[in-house]
PDB file of C-alpha atoms in Angstrom:
ATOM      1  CA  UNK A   1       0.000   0.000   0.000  1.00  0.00           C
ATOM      2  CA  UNK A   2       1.630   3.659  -1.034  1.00  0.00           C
ATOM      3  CA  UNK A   3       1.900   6.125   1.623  1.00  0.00           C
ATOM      4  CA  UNK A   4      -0.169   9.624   1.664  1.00  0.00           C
ATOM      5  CA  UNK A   5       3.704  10.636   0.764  1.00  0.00           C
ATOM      6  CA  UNK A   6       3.921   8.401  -2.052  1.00  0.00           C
ATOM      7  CA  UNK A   7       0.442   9.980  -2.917  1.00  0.00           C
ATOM      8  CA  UNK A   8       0.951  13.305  -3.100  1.00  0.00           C
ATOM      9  CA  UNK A   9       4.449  12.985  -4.905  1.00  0.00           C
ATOM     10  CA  UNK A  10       2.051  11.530  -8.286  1.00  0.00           C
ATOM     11  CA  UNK A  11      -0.059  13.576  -7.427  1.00  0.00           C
ATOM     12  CA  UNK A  12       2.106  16.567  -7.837  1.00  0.00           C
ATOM     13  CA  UNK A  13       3.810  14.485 -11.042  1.00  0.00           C
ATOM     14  CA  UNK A  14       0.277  14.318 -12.656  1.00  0.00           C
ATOM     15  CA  UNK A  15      -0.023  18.337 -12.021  1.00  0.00           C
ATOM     16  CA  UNK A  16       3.532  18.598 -13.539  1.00  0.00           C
ATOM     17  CA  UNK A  17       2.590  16.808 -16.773  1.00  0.00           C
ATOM     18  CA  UNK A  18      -0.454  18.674 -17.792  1.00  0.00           C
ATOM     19  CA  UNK A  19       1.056  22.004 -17.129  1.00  0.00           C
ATOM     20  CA  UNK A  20       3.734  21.013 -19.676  1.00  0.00           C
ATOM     21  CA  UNK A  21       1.221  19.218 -21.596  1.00  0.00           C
ATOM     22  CA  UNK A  22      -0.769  22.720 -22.033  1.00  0.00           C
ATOM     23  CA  UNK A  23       2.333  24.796 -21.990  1.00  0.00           C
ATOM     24  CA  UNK A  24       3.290  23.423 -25.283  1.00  0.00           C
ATOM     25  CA  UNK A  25       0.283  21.898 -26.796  1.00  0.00           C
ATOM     26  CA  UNK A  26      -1.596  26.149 -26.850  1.00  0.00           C
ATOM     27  CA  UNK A  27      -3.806  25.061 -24.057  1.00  0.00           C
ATOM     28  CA  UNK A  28      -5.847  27.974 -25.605  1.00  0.00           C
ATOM     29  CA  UNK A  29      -6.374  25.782 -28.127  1.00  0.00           C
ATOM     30  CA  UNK A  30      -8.174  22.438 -26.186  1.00  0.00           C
ATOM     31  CA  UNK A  31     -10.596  23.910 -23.382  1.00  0.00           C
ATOM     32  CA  UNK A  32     -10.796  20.136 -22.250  1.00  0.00           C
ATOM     33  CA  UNK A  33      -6.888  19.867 -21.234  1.00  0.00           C
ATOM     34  CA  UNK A  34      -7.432  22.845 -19.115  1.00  0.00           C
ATOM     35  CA  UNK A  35     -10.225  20.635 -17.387  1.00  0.00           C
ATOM     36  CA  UNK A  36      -7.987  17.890 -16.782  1.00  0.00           C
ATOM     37  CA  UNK A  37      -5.248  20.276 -15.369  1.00  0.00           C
ATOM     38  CA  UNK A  38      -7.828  21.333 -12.844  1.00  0.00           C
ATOM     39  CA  UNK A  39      -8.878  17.771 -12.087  1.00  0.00           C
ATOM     40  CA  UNK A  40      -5.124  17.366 -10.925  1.00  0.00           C
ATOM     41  CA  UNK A  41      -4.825  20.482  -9.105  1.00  0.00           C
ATOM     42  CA  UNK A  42      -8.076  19.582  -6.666  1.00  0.00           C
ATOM     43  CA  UNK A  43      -6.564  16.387  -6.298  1.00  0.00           C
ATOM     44  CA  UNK A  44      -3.358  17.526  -5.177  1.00  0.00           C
ATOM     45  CA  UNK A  45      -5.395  19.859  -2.829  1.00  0.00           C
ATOM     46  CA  UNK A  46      -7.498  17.134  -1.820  1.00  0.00           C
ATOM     47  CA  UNK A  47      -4.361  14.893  -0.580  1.00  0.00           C
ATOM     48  CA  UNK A  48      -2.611  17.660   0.837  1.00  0.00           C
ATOM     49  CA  UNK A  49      -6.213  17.836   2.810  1.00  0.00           C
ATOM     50  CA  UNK A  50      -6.170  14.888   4.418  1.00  0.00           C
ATOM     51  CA  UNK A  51      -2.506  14.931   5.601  1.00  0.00           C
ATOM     52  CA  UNK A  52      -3.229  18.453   7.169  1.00  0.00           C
ATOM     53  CA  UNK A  53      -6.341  16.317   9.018  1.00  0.00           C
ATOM     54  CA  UNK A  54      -3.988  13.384  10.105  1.00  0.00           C
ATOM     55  CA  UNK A  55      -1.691  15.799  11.517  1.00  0.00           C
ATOM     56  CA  UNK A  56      -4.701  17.271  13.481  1.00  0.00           C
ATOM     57  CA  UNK A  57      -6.289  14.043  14.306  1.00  0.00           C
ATOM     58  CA  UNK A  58      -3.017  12.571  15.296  1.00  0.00           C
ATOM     59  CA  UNK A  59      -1.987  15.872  17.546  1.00  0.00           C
ATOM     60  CA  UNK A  60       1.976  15.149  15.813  1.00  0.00           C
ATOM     61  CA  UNK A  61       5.534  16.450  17.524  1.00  0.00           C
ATOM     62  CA  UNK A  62       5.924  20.482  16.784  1.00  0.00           C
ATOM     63  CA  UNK A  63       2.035  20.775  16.824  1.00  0.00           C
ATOM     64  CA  UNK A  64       0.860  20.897  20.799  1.00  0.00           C
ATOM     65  CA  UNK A  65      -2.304  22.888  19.230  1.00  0.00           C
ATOM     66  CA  UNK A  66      -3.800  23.605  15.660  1.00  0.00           C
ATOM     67  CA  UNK A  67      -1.530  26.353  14.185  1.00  0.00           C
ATOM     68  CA  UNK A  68      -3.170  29.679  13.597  1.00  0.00           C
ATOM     69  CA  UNK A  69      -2.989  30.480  10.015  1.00  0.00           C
ATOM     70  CA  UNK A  70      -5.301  33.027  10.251  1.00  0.00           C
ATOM     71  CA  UNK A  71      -2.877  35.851  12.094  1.00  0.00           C
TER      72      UNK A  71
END
């Protein structure tokens, strides 16, 4: 079984590719690889959710309470 770490890492590799893949196809050009690009992007978000949650849940070393990202 992959690890959230091993996750996010294709994750961010999928992201990677259709940048490139719009960079130099003229994204402009093919509304529907602009779609896909934002398919990757919420799924990068999503992962990078869920460790955020497990560090929460889990109360981890360096994080005695939720930061404040708010200030």
């Amino acid at each position: 079984m992959d690890s959230i770490f091993d996750e996010i890492k294709m994750e961010v590799g999928e992201v990677s590719k259709e940048a490139l893949e719009n960079h130099f196809s003229g994204y402009y050009k093919n509304a529907g690889r602009l779609t896909n690009y934002r398919k990757e992007l919420v799924q990068v978000a999503a992962v990078a959710v869920a460790m955020i949650e497990c560090l929460d849940r889990n109360d981890n070393d360096g994080f005695p309470e939720k930061p404040n990202i708010r200030s």
